[in-house]
mmCIF file with all atom_site columns, C-alpha atoms and ligand atoms in Angstrom:
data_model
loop_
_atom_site.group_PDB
_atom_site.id
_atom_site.type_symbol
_atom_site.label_atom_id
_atom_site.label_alt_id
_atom_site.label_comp_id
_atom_site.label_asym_id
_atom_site.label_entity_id
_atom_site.label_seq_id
_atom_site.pdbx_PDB_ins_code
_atom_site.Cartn_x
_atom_site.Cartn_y
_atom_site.Cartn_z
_atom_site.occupancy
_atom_site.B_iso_or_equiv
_atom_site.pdbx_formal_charge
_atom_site.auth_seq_id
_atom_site.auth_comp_id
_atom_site.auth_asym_id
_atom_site.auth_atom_id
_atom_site.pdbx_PDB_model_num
ATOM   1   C CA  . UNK A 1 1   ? 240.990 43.236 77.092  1.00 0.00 ? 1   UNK A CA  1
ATOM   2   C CA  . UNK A 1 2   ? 241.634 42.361 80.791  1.00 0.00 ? 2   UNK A CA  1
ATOM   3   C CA  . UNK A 1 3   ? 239.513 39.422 81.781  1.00 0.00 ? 3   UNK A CA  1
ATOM   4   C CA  . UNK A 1 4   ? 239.403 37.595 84.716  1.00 0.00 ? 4   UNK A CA  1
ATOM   5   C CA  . UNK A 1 5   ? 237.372 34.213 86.524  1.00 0.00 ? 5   UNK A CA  1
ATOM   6   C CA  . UNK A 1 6   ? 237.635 34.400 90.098  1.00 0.00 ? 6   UNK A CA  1
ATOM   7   C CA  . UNK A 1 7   ? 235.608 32.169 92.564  1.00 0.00 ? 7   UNK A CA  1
ATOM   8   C CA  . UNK A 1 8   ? 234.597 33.157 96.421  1.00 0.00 ? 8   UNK A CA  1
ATOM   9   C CA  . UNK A 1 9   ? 233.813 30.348 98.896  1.00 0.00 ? 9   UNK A CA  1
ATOM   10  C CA  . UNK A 1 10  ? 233.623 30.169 102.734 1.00 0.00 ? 10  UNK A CA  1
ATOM   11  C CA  . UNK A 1 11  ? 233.727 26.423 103.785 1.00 0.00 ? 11  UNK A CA  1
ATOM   12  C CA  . UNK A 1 12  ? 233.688 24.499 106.670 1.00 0.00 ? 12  UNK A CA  1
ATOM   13  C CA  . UNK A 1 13  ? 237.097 22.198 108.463 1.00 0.00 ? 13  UNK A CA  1
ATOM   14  C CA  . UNK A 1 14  ? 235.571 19.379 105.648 1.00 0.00 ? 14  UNK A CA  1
ATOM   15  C CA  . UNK A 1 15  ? 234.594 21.905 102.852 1.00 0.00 ? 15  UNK A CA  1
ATOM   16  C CA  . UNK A 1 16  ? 231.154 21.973 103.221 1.00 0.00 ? 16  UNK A CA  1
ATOM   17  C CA  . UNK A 1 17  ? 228.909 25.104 102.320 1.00 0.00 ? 17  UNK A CA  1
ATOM   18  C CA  . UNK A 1 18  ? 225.830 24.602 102.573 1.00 0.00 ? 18  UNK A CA  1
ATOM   19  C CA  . UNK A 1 19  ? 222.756 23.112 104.898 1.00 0.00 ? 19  UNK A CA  1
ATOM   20  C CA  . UNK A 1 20  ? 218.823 22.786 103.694 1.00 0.00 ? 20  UNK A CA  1
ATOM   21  C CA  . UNK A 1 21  ? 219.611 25.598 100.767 1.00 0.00 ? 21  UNK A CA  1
ATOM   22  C CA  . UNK A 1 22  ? 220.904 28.176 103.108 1.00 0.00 ? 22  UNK A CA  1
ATOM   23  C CA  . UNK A 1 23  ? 224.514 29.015 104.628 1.00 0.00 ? 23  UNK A CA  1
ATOM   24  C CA  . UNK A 1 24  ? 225.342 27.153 107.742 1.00 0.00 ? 24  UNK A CA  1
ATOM   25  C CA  . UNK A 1 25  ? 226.722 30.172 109.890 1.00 0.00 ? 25  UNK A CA  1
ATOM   26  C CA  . UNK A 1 26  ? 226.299 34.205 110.257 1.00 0.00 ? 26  UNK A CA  1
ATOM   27  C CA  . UNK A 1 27  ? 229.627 36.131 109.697 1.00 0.00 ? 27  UNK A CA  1
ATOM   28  C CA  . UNK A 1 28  ? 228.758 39.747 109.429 1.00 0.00 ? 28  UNK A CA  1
ATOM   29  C CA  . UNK A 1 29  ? 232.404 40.321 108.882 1.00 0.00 ? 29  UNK A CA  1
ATOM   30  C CA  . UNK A 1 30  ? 232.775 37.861 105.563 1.00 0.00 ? 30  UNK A CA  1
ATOM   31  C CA  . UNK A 1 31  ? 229.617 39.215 104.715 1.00 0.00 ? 31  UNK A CA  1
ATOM   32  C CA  . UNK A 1 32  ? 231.003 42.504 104.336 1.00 0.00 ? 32  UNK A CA  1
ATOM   33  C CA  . UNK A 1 33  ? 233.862 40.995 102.136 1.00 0.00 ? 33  UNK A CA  1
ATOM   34  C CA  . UNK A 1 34  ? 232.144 39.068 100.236 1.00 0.00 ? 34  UNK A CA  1
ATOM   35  C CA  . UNK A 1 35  ? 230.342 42.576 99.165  1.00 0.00 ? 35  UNK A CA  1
ATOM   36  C CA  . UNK A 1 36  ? 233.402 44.640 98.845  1.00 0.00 ? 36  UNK A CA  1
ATOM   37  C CA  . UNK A 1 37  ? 235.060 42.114 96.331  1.00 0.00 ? 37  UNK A CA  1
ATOM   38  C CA  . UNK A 1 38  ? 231.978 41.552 94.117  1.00 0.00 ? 38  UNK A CA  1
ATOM   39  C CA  . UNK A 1 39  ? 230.587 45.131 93.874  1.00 0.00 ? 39  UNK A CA  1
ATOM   40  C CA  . UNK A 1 40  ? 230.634 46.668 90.771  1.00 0.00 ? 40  UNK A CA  1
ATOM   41  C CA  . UNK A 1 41  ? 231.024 43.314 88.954  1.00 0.00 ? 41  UNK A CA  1
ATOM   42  C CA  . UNK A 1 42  ? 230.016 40.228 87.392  1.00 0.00 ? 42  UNK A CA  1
ATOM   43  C CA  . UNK A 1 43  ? 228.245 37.413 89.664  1.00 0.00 ? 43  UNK A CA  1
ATOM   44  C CA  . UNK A 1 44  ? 227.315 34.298 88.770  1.00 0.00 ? 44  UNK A CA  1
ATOM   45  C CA  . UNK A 1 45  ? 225.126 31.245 90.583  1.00 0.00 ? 45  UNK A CA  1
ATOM   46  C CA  . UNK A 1 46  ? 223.493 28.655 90.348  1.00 0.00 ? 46  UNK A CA  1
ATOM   47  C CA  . UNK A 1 47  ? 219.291 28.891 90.234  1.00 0.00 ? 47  UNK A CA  1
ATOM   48  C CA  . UNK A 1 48  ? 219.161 26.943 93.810  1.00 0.00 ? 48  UNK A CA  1
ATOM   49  C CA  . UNK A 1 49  ? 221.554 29.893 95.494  1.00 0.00 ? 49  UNK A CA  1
ATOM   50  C CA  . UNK A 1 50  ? 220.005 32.395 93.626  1.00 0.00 ? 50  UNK A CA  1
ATOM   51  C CA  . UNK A 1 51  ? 216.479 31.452 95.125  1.00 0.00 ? 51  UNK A CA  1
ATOM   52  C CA  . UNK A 1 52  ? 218.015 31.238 98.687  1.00 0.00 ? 52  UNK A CA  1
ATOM   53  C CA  . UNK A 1 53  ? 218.962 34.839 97.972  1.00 0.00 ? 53  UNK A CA  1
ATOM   54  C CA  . UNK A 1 54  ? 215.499 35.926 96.620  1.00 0.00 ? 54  UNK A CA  1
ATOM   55  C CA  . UNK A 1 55  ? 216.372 38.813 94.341  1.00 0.00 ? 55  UNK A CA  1
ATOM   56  C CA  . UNK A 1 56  ? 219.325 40.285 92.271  1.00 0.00 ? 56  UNK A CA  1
ATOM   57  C CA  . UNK A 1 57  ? 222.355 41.377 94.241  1.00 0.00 ? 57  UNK A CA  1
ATOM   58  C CA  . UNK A 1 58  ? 222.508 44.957 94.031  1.00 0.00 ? 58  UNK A CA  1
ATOM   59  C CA  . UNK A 1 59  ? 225.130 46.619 92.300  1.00 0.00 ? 59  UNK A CA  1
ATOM   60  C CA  . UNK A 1 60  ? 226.893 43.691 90.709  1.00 0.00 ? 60  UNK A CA  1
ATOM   61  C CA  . UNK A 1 61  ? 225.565 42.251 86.839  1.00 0.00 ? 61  UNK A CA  1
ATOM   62  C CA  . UNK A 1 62  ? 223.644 39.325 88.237  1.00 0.00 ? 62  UNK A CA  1
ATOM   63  C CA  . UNK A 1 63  ? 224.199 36.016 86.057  1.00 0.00 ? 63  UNK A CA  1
ATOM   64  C CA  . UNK A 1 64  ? 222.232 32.640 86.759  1.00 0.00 ? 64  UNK A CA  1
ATOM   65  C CA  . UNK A 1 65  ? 222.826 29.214 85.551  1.00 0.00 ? 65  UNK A CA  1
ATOM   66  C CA  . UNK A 1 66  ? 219.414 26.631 85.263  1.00 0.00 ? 66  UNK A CA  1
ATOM   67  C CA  . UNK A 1 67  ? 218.614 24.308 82.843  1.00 0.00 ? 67  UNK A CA  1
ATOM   68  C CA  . UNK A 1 68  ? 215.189 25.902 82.212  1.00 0.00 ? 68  UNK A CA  1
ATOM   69  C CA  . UNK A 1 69  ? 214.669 27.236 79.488  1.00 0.00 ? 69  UNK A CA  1
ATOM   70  C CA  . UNK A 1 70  ? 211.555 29.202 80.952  1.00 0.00 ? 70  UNK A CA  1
ATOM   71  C CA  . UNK A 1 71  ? 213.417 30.225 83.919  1.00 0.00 ? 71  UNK A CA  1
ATOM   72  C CA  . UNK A 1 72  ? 213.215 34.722 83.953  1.00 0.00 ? 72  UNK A CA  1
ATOM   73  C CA  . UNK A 1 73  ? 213.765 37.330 86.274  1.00 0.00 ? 73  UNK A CA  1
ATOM   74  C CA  . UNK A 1 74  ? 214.005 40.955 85.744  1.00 0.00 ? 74  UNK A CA  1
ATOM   75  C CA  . UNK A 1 75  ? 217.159 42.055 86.171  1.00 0.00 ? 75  UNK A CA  1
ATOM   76  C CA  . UNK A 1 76  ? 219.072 39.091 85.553  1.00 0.00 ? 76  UNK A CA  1
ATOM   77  C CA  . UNK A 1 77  ? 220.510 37.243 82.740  1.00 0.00 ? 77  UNK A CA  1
ATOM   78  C CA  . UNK A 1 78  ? 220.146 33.047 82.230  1.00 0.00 ? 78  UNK A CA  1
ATOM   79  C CA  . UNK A 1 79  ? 222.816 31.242 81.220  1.00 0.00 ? 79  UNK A CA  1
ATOM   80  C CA  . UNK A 1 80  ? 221.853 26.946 80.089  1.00 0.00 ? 80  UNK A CA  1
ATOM   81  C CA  . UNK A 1 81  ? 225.479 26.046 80.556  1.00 0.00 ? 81  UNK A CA  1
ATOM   82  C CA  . UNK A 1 82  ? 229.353 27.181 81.594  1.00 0.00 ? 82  UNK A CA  1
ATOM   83  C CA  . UNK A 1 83  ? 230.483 27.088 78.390  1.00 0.00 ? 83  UNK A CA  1
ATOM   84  C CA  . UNK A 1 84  ? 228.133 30.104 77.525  1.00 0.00 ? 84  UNK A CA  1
ATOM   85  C CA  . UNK A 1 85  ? 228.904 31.839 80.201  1.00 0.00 ? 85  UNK A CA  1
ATOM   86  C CA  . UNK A 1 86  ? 232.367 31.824 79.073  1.00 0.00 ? 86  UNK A CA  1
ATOM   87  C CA  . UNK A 1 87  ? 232.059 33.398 76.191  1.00 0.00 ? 87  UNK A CA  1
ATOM   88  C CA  . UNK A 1 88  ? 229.675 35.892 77.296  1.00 0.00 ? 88  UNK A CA  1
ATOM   89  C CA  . UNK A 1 89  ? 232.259 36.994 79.679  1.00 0.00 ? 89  UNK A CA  1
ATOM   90  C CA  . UNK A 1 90  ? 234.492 38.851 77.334  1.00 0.00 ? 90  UNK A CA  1
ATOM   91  C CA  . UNK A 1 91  ? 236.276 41.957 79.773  1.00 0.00 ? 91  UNK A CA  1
ATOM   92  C CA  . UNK A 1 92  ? 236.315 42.349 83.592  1.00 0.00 ? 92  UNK A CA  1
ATOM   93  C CA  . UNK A 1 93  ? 235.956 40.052 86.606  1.00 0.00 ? 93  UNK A CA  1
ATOM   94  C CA  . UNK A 1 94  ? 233.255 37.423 86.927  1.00 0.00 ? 94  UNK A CA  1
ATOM   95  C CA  . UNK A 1 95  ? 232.756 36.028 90.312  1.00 0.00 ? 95  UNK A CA  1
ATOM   96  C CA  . UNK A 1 96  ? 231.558 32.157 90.435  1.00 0.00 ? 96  UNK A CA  1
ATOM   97  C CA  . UNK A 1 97  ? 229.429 32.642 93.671  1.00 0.00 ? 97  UNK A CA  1
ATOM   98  C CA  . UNK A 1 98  ? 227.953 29.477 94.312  1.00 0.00 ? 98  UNK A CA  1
ATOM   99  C CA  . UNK A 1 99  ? 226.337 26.875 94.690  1.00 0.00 ? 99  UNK A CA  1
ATOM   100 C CA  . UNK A 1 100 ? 228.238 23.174 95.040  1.00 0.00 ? 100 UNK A CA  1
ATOM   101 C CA  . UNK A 1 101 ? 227.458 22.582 91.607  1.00 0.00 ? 101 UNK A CA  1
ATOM   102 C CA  . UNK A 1 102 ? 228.442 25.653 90.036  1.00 0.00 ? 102 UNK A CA  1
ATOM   103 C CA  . UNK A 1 103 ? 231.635 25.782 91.339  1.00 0.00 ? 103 UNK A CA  1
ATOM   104 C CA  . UNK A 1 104 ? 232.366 22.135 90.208  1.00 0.00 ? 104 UNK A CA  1
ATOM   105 C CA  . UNK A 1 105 ? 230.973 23.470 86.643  1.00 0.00 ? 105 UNK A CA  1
ATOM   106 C CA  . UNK A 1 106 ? 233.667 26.220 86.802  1.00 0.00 ? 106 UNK A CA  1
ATOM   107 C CA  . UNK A 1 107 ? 236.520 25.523 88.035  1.00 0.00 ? 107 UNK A CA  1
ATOM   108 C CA  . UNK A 1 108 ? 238.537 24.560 85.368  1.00 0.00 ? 108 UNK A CA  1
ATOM   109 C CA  . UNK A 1 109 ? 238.273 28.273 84.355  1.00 0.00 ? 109 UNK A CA  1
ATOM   110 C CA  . UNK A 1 110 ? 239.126 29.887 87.808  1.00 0.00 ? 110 UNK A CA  1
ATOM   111 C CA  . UNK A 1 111 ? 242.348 32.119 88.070  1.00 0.00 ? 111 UNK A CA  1
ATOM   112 C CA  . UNK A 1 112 ? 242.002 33.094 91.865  1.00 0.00 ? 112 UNK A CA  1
ATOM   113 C CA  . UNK A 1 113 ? 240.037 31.367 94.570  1.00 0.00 ? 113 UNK A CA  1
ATOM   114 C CA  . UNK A 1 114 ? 239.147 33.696 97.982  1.00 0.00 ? 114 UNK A CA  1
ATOM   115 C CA  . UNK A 1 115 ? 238.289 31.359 100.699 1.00 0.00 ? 115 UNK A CA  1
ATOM   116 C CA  . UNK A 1 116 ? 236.810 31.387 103.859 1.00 0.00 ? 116 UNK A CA  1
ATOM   117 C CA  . UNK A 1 117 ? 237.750 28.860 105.927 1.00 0.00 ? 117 UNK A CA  1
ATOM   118 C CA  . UNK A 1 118 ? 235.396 28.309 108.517 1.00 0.00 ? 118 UNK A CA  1
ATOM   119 C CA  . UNK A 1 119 ? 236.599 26.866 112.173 1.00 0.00 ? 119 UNK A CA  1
ATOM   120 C CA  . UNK A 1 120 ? 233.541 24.769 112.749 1.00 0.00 ? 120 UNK A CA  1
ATOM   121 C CA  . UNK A 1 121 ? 232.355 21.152 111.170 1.00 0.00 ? 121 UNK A CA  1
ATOM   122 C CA  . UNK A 1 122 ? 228.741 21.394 110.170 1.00 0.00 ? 122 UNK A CA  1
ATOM   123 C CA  . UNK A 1 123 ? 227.335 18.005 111.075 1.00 0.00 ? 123 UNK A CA  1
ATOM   124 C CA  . UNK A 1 124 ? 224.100 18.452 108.946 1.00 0.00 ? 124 UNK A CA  1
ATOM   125 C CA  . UNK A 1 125 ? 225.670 20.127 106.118 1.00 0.00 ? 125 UNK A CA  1
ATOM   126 C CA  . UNK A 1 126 ? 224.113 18.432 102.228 1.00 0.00 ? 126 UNK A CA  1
ATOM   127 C CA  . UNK A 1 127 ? 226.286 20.283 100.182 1.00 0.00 ? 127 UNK A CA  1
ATOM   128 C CA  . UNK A 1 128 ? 230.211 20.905 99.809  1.00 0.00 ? 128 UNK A CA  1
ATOM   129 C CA  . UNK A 1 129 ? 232.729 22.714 97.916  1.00 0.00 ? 129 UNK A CA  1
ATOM   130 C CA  . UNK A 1 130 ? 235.744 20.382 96.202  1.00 0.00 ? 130 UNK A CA  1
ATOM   131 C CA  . UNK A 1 131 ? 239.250 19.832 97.202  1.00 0.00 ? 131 UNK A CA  1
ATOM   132 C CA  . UNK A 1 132 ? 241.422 21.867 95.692  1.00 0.00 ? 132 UNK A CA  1
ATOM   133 C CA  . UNK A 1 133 ? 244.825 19.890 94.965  1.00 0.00 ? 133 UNK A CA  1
ATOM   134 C CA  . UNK A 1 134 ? 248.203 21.909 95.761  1.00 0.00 ? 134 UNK A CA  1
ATOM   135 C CA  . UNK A 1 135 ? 249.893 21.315 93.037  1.00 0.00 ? 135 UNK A CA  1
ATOM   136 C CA  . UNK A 1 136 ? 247.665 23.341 90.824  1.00 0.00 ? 136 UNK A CA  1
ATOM   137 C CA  . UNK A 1 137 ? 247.171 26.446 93.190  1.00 0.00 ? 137 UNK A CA  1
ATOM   138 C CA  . UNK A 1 138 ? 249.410 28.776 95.253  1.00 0.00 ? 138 UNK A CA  1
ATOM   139 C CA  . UNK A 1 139 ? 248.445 30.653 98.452  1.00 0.00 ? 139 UNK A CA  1
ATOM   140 C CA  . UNK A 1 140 ? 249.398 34.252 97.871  1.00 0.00 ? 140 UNK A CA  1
ATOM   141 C CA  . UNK A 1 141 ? 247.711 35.718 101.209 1.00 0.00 ? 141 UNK A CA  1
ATOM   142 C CA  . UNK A 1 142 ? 245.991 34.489 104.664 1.00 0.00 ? 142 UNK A CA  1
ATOM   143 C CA  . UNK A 1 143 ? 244.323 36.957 107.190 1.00 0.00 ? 143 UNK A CA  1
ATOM   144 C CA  . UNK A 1 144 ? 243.281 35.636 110.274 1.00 0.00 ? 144 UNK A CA  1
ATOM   145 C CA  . UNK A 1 145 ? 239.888 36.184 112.221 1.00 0.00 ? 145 UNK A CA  1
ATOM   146 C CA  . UNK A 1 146 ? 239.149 35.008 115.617 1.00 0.00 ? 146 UNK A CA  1
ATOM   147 C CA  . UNK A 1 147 ? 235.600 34.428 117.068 1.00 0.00 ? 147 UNK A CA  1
ATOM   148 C CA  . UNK A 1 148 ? 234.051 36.971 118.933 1.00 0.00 ? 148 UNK A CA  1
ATOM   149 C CA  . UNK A 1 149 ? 230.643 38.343 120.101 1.00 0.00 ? 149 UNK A CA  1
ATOM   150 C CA  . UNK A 1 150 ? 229.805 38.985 116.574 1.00 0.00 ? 150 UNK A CA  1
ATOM   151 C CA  . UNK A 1 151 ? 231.503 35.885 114.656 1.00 0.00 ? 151 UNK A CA  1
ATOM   152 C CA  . UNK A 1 152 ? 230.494 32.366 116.483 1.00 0.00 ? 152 UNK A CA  1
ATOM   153 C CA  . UNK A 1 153 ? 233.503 31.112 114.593 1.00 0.00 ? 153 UNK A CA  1
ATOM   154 C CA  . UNK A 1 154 ? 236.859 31.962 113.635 1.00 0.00 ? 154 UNK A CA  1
ATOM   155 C CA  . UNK A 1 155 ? 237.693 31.828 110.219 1.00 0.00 ? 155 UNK A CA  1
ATOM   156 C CA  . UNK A 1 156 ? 240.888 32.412 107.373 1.00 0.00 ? 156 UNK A CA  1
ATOM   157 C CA  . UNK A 1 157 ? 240.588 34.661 104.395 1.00 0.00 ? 157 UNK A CA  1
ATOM   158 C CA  . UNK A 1 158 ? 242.678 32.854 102.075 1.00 0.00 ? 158 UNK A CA  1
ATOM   159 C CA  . UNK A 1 159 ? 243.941 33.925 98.387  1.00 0.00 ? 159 UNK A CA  1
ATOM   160 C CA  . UNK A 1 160 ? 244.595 31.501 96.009  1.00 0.00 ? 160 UNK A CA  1
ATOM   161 C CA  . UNK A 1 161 ? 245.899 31.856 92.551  1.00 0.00 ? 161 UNK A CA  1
ATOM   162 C CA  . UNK A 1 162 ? 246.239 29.223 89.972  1.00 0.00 ? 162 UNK A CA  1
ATOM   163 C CA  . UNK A 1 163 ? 249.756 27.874 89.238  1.00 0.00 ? 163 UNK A CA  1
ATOM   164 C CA  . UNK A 1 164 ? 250.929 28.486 85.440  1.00 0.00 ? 164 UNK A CA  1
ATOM   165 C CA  . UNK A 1 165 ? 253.807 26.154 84.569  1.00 0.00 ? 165 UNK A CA  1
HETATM 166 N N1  . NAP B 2 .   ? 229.265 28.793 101.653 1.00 0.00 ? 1   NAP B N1  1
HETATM 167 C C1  . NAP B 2 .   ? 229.248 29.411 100.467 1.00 0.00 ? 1   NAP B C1  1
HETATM 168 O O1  . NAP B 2 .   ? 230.207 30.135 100.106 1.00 0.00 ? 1   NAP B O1  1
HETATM 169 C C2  . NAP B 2 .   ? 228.066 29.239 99.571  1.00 0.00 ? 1   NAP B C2  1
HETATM 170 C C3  . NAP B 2 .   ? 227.960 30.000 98.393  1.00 0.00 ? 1   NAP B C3  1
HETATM 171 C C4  . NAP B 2 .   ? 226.836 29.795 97.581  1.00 0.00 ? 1   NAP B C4  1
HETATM 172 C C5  . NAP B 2 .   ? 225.862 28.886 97.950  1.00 0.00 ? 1   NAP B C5  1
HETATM 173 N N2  . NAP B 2 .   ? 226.017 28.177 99.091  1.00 0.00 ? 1   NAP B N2  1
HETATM 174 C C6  . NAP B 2 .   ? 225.029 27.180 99.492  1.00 0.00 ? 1   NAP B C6  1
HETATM 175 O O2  . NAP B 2 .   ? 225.062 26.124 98.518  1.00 0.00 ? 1   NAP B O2  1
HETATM 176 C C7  . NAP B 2 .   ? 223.756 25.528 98.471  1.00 0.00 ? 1   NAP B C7  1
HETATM 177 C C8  . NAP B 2 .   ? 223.263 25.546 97.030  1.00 0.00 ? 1   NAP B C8  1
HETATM 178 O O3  . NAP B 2 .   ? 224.180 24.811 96.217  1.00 0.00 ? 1   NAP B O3  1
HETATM 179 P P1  . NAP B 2 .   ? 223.662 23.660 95.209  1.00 0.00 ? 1   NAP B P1  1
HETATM 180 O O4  . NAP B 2 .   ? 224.853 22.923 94.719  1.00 0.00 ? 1   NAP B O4  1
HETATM 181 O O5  . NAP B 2 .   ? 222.575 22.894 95.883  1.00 0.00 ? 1   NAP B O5  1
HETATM 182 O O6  . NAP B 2 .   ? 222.937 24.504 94.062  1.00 0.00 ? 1   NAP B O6  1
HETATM 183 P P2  . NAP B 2 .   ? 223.463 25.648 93.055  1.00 0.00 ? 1   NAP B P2  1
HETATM 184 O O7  . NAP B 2 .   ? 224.831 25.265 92.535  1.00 0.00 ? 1   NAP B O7  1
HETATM 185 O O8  . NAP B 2 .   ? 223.308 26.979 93.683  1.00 0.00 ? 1   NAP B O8  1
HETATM 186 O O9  . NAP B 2 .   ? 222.365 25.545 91.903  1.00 0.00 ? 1   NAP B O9  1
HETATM 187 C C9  . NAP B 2 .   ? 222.146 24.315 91.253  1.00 0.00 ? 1   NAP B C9  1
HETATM 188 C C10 . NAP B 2 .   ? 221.269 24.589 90.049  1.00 0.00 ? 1   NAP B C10 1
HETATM 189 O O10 . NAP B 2 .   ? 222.017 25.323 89.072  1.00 0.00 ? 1   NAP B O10 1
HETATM 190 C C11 . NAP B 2 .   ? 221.667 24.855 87.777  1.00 0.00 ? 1   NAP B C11 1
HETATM 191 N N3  . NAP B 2 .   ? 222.846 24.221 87.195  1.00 0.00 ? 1   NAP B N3  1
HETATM 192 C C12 . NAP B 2 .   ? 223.820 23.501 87.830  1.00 0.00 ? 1   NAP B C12 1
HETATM 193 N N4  . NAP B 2 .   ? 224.781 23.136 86.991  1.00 0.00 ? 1   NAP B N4  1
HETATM 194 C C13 . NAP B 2 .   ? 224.417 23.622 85.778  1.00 0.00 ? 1   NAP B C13 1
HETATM 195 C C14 . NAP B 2 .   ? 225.012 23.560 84.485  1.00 0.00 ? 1   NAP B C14 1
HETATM 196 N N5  . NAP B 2 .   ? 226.192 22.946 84.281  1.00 0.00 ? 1   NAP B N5  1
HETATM 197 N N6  . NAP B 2 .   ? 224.368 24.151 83.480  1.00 0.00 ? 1   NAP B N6  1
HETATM 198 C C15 . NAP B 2 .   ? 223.194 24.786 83.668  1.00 0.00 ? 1   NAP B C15 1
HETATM 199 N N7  . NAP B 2 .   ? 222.582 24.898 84.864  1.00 0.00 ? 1   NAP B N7  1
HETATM 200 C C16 . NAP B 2 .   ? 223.195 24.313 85.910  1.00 0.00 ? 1   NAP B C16 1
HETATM 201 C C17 . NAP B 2 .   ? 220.507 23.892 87.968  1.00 0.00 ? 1   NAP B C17 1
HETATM 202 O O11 . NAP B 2 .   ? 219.349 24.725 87.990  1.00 0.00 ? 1   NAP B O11 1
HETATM 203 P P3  . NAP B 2 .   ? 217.889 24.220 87.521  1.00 0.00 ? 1   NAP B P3  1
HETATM 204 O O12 . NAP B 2 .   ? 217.487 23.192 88.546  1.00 0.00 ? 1   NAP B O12 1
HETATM 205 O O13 . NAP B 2 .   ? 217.059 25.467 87.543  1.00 0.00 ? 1   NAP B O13 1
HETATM 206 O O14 . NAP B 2 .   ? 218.068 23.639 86.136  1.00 0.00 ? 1   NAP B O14 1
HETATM 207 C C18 . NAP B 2 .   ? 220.779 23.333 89.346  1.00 0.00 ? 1   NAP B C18 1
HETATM 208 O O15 . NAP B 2 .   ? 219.641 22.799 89.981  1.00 0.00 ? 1   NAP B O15 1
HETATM 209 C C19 . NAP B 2 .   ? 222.879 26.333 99.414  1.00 0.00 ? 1   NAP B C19 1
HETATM 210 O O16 . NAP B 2 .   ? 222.867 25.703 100.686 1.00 0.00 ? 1   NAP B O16 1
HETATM 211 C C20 . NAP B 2 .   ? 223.605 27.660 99.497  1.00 0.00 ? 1   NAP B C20 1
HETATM 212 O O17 . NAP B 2 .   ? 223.309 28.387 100.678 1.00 0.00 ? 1   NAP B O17 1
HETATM 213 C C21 . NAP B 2 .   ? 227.091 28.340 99.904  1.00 0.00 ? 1   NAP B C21 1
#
């Protein structure tokens, strides 16, 4: 059966992603992206970036991670560690959505990393995503797009996928 664990990011010049519990920026345009990749699929986040969100995302299987036990909301399903999440995730794509420390808790089982790489430093940002060293990962494809009266910064959409030796 076809299974696959990719992660989406959008980062600052320093890799960070995050500022008082919310995104630092407004891109309509990686917005829209971020929706057209994850649709139809898996998601899974952290309990912090699933309360900045509020609710389920629509149209995706909404996964959580939190370390309590009590945690419940309808419509989503509660994971109390990776490694459960792993095996849970039998077929299909599972997108590792966020926050700081779930992508630190997955990446060791990422194929493919999509990245946004912000053209800004966020001063005040409390929360980053980790280096990725480039031995283990290849860039497969970069799209480029400027700032304009929509996007206050211009960002790359960058494809990653893991190196098999
Ligand atoms: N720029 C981006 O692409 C992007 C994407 C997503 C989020 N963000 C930003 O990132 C920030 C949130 O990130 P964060 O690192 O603070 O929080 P987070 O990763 O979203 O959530 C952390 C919570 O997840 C649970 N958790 C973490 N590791 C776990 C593990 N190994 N097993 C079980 N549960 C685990 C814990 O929940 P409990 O406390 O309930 O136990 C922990 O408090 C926000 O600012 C958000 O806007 C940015």
């Amino acid at each position: 059966m076809n299974r696959e664990i990719a992660l989406i990011v959008a980062h600052d010049r320093e890799r960070a992603i995050g500022h008082a519990g919310q995104l630092p920026w407004h891109l309509p345009d990686d917005l829209r992206r971020f929706k057209a990749l994850t649709l139809g699929h898996t998601v899974i986040m952290g309990r912090k970036t699933f309360d900045s969100i509020g609710k389920p995302l629509p149209g995706r299987q909404n996964w959580v991670l939190t370390r309590d036990p009590h945690w419940q909301v309808p419509g989503v399903e509660c994971f109390g560690n990776w490694e459960q999440v792993v095996r849970q995730h039998r077929s299909g794509l599972l997108w590792v959505i966020g926050g700081g420390e779930i992508y630190l808790a997955a990446l060791a089982d990422v194929d493919r990393i999509e990245s946004t790489e912000v053209d800004t430093r966020i001063a005040a940002a409390d929360t980053w995503f980790p280096p990725l060293p480039d031995k283990q990962w290849d860039i497969v494809a970069r799209e480029l797009h400027a700032a304009d009266e929509r996007h206050a910064f211009g960002f790359d959409l960058v494809t990653r996928t893991r190196r098999r030796s």
